[in-house]
Tab-separated table of C-alpha atoms in Angstrom:
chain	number	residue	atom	x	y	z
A	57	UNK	CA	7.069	-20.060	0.605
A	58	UNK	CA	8.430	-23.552	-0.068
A	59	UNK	CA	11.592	-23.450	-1.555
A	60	UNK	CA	13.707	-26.380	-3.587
A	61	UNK	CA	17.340	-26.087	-3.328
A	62	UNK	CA	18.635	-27.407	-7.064
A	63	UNK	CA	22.741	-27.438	-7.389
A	64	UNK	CA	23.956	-25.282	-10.218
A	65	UNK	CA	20.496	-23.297	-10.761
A	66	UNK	CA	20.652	-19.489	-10.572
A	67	UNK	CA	19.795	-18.270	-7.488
A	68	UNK	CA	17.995	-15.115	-6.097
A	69	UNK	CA	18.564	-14.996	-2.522
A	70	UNK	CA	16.288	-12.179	-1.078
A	71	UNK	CA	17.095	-10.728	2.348
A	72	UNK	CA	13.728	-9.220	3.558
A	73	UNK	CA	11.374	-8.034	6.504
A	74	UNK	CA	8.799	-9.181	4.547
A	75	UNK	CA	9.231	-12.438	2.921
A	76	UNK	CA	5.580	-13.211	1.846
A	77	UNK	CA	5.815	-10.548	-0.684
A	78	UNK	CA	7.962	-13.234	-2.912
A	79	UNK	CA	7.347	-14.410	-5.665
A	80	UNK	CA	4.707	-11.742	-5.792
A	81	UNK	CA	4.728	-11.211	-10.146
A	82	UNK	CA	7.926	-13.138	-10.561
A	83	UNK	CA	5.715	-16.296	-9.759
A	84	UNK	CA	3.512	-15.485	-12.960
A	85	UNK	CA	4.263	-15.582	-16.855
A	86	UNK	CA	7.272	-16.523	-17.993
A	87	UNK	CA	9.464	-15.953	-14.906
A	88	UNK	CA	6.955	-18.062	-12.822
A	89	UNK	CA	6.864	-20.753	-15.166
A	90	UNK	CA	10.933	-21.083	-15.225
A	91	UNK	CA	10.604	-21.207	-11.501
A	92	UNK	CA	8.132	-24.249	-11.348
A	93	UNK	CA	10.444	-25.686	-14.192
A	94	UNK	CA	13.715	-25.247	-12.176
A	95	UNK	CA	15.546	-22.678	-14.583
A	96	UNK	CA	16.065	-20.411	-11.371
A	97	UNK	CA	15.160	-20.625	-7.968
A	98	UNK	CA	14.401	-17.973	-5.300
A	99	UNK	CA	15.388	-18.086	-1.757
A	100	UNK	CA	13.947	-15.902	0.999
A	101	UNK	CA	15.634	-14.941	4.548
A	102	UNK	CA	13.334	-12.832	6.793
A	103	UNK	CA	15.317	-10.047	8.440
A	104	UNK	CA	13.402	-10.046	11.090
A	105	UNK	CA	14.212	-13.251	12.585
A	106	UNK	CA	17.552	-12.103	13.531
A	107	UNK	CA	15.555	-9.271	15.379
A	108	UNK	CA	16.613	-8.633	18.900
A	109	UNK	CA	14.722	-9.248	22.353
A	110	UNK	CA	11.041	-10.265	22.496
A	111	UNK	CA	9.888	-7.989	20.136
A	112	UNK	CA	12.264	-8.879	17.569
A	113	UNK	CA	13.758	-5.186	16.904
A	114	UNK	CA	15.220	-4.684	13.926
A	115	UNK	CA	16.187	-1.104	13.436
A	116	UNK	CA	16.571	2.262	15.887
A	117	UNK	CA	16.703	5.842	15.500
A	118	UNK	CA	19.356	7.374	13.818
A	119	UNK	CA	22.836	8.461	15.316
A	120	UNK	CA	23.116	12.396	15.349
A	121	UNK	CA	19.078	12.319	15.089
A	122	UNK	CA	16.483	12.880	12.379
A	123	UNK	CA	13.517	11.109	11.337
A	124	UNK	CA	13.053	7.825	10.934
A	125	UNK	CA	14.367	4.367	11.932
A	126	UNK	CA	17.644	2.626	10.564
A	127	UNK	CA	18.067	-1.071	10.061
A	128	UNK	CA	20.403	-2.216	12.292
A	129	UNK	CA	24.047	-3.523	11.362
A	130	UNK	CA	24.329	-6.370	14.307
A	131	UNK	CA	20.744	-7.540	12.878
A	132	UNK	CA	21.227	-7.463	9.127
A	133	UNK	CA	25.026	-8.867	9.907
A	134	UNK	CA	23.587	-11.897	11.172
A	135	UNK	CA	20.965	-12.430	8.804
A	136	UNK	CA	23.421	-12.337	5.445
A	137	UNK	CA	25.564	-14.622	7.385
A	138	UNK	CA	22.774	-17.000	8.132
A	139	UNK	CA	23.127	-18.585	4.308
A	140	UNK	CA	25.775	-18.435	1.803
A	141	UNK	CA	26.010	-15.670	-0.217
A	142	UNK	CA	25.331	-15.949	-3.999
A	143	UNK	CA	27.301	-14.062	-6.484
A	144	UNK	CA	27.140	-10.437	-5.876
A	145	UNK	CA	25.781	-9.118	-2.654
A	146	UNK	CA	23.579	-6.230	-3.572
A	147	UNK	CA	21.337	-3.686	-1.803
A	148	UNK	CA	18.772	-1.409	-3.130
A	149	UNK	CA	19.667	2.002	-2.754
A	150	UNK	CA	18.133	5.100	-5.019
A	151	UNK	CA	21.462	6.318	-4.065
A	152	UNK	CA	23.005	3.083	-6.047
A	153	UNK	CA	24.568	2.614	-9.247
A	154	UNK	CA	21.836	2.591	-12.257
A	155	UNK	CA	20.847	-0.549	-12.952
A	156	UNK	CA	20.951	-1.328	-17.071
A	157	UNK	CA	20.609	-4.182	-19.060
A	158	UNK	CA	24.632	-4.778	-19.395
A	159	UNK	CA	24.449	-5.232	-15.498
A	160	UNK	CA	21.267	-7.762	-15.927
A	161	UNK	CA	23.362	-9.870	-18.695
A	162	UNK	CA	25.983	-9.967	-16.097
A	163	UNK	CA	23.459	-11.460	-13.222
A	164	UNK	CA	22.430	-13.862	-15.693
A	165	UNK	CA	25.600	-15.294	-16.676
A	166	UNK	CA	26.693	-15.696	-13.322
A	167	UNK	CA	25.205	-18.151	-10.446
A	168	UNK	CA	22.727	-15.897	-9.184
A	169	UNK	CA	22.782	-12.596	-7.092
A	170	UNK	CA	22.210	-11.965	-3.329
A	171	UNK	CA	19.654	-8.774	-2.286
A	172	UNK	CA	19.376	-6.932	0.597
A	173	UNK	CA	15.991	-5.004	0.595
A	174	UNK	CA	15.859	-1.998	2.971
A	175	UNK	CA	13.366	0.202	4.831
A	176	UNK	CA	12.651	3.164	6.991
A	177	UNK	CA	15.632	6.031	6.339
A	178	UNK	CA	17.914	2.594	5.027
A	179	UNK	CA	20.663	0.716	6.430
A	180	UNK	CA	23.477	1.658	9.122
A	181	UNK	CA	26.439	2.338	6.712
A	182	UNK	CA	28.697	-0.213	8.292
A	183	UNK	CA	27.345	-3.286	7.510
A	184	UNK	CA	27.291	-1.908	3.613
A	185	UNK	CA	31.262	-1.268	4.181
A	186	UNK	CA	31.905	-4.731	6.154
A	187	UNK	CA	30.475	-6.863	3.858
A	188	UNK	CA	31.955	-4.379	0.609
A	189	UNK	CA	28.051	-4.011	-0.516
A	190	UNK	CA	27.178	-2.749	-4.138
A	191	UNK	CA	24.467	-0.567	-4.140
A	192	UNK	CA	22.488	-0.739	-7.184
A	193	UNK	CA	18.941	2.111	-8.101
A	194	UNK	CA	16.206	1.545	-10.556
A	195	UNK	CA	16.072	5.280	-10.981
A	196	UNK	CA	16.255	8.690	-9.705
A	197	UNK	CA	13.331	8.294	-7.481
A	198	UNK	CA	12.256	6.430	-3.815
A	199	UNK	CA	10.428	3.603	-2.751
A	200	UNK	CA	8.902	2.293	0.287
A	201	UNK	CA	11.320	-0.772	0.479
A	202	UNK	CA	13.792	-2.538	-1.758
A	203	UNK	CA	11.154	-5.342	-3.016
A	204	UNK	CA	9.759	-4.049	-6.178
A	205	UNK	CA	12.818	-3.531	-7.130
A	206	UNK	CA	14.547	-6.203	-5.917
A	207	UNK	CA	11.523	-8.056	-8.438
A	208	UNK	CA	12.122	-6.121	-11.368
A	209	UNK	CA	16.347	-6.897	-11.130
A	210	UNK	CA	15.475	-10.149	-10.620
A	211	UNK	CA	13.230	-10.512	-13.622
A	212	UNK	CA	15.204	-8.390	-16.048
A	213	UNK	CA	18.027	-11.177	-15.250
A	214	UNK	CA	16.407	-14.103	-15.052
A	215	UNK	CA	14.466	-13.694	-18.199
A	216	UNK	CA	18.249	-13.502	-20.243
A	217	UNK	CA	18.657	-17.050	-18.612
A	218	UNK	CA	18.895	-19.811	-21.472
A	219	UNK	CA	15.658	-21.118	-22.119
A	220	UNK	CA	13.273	-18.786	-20.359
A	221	UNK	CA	12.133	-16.906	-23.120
A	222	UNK	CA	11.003	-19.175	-25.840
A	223	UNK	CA	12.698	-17.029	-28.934
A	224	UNK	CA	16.562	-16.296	-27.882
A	225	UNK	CA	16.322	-13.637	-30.697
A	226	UNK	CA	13.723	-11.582	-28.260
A	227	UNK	CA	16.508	-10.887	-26.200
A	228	UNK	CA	18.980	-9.894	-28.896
A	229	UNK	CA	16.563	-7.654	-30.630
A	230	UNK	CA	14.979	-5.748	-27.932
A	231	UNK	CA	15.313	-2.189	-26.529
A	232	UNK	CA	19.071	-1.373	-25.167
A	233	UNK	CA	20.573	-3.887	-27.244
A	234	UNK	CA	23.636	-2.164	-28.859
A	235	UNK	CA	22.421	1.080	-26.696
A	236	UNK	CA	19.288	1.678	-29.251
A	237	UNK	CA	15.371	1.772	-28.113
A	238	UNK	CA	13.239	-0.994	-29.558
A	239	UNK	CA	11.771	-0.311	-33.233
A	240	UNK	CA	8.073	-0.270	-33.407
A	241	UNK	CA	5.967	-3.417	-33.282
A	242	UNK	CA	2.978	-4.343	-35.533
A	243	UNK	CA	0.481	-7.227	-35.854
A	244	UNK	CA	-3.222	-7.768	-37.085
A	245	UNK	CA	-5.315	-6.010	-38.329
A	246	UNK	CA	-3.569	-4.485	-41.066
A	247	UNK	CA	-5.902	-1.718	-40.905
A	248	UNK	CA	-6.602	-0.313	-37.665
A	249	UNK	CA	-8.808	3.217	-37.002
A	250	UNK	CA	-7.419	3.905	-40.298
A	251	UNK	CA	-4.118	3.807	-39.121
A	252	UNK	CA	-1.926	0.756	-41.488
A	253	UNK	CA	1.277	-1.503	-40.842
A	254	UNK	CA	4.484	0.017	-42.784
A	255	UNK	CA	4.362	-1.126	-45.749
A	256	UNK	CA	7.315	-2.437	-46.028
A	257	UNK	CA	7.039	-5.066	-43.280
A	258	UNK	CA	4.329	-6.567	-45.315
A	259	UNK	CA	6.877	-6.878	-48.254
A	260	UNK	CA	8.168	-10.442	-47.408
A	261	UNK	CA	11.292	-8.145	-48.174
A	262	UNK	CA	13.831	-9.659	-45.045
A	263	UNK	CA	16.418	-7.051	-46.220
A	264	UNK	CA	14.126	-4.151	-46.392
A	265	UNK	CA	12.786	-4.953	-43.127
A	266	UNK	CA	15.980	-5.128	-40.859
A	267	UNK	CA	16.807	-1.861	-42.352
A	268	UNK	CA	13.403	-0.544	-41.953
A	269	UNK	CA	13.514	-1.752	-38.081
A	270	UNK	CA	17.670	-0.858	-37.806
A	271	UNK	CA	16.254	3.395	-39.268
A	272	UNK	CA	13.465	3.227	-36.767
A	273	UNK	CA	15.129	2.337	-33.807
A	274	UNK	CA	17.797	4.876	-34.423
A	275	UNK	CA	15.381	7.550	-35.070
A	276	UNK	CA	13.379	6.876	-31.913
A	277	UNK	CA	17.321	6.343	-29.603
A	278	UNK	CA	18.142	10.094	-30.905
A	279	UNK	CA	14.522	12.000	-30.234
A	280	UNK	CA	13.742	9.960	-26.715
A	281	UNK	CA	17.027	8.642	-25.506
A	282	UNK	CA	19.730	11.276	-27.008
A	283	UNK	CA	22.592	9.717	-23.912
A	284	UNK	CA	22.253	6.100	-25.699
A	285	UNK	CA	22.714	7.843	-29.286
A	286	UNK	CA	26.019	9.099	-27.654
A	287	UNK	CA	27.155	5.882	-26.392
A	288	UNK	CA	25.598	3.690	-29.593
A	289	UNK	CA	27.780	6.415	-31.734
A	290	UNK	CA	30.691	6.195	-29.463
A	291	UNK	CA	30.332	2.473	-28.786
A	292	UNK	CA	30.836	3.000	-25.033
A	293	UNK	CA	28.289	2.479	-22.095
A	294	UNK	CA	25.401	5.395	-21.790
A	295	UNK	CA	25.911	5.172	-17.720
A	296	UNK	CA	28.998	6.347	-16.824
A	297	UNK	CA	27.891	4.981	-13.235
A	298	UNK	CA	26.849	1.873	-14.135
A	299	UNK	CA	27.747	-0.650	-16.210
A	300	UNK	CA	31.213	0.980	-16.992
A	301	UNK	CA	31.632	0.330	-13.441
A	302	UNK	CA	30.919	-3.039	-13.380
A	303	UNK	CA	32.572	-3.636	-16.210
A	304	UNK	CA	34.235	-6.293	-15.131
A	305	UNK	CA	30.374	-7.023	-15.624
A	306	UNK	CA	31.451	-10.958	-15.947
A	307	UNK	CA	33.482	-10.312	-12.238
A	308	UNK	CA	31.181	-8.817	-10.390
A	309	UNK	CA	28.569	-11.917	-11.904
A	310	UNK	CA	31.369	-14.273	-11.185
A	311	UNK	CA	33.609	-13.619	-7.905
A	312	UNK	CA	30.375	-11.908	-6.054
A	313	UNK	CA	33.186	-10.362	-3.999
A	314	UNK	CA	31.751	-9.483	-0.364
A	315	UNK	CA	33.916	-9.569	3.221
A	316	UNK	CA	32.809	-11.785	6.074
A	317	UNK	CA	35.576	-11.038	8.286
């Protein structure tokens, strides 16, 4: 992919074996269009340039055996050091901290984030310790390779970048905001299948309807979400591995501390 270097514009930097998988969906909607506009830009390095001998190897079997391959430290060493590292140099792990939506407001107010997307059984463990490595999960489950998720972090930030969404207030008001779920959402028809819009949002009633919204998202935090009810009661973070972690959230945005010695 072409890319447009633009001074002071946040800055994925994606460290991949398979390059041609970006933009992929960030290149559509309103991510894409903030791209084409210059809001953000995306870099790609291909991992497997750095590969060694004529086949370009990038990974081997694992010390101590098992299955599977592991990406190699020299290789992956050479390609982070290939460009300069922006902001926070992360990997995609399911054995990472959670990523949340404090973390994303962090990404976004920062210059941009650097992310290393694995494959095969992962990475060898000294590269992640040289270059002090956070290792960030979407969830408690696996995927082939780090670049769907490396997409959705990089969405979930760069939408909370000024001027990508049109309405700021979307970003206020939506789910995990204050550590409650979303309220409901209604438009036209009025009358669907029988089923009608609350009354009271058709009440021109402002009052009535914050409160209305305010009762319904805290309804539907405690029966679906009951660890954010804790934290939105306790005012504290519902991930005690995440974002109270990188709380220094503005920090870890900001220094994008990594070792390159």
């Amino acid at each position: 992919m072409e890319e447009r270097q633009l001074a002071r514009t946040w800055t994925a930097r994606v460290l991949t074996l398979y390059p041609d998988m970006f933009p992929g969906i960030l290149g559509h909607s309103l991510t894409g269009r903030a791209l084409r506009e210059g809001l953000w830009q995306l870099e790609t390095t291909s991992i497997r340039e750095f590969g060694l001998g004529k086949h370009r190897a990038v990974d081997d079997t694992p010390t101590g055996g098992g299955a599977g391959m592991v990406l190699r430290a020299d290789v992956l060493d050479a390609a982070i050091r290939a460009r300069p590292v922006i902001g926070p140099l992360i990997y995609l792990s399911p054995r990472g901290r959670r990523f949340d939506q404090p973390m994303a407001r962090a990404l976004a107010a920062g210059p941009g984030v650097t992310l290393l997307c694995g494959r095969f059984e992962g990475v060898d463990e000294r590269v992640i310790e040289h270059h002090g490595i956070t290792e960030v999960s979407l969830g408690d489950f696996v995927l082939t390779g780090g670049e769907i998720a490396a997409q959705a972090l990089i969405d979930a930030s760069v939408r909370l970048i000024p001027r990508v969404l049109g309405n700021a207030e979307s970003a206020v008001e939506e789910s995990f905001s204050g550590n409650l779920l979303e309220h409901p959402q209604y438009t036209r028809p009025n009358d669907w299948n029988g089923r009608t819009v609350p009354e009271v949002l058709l009440s021109g009633n402002h009052a009535a309807i914050a409160d209305w919204r305010r009762s319904s998202a805290e309804r539907l935090t405690k029966e679906r979400r009951p660890d954010l009810w804790r934290a939105h009661v306790q005012g504290t973070s519902a991930d005690p591995n995440g974002s109270a972690q990188l709380s220094d959230a503005e920090t870890f945005a900001e220094k994008g501390d990594h070792k390159e010695d």
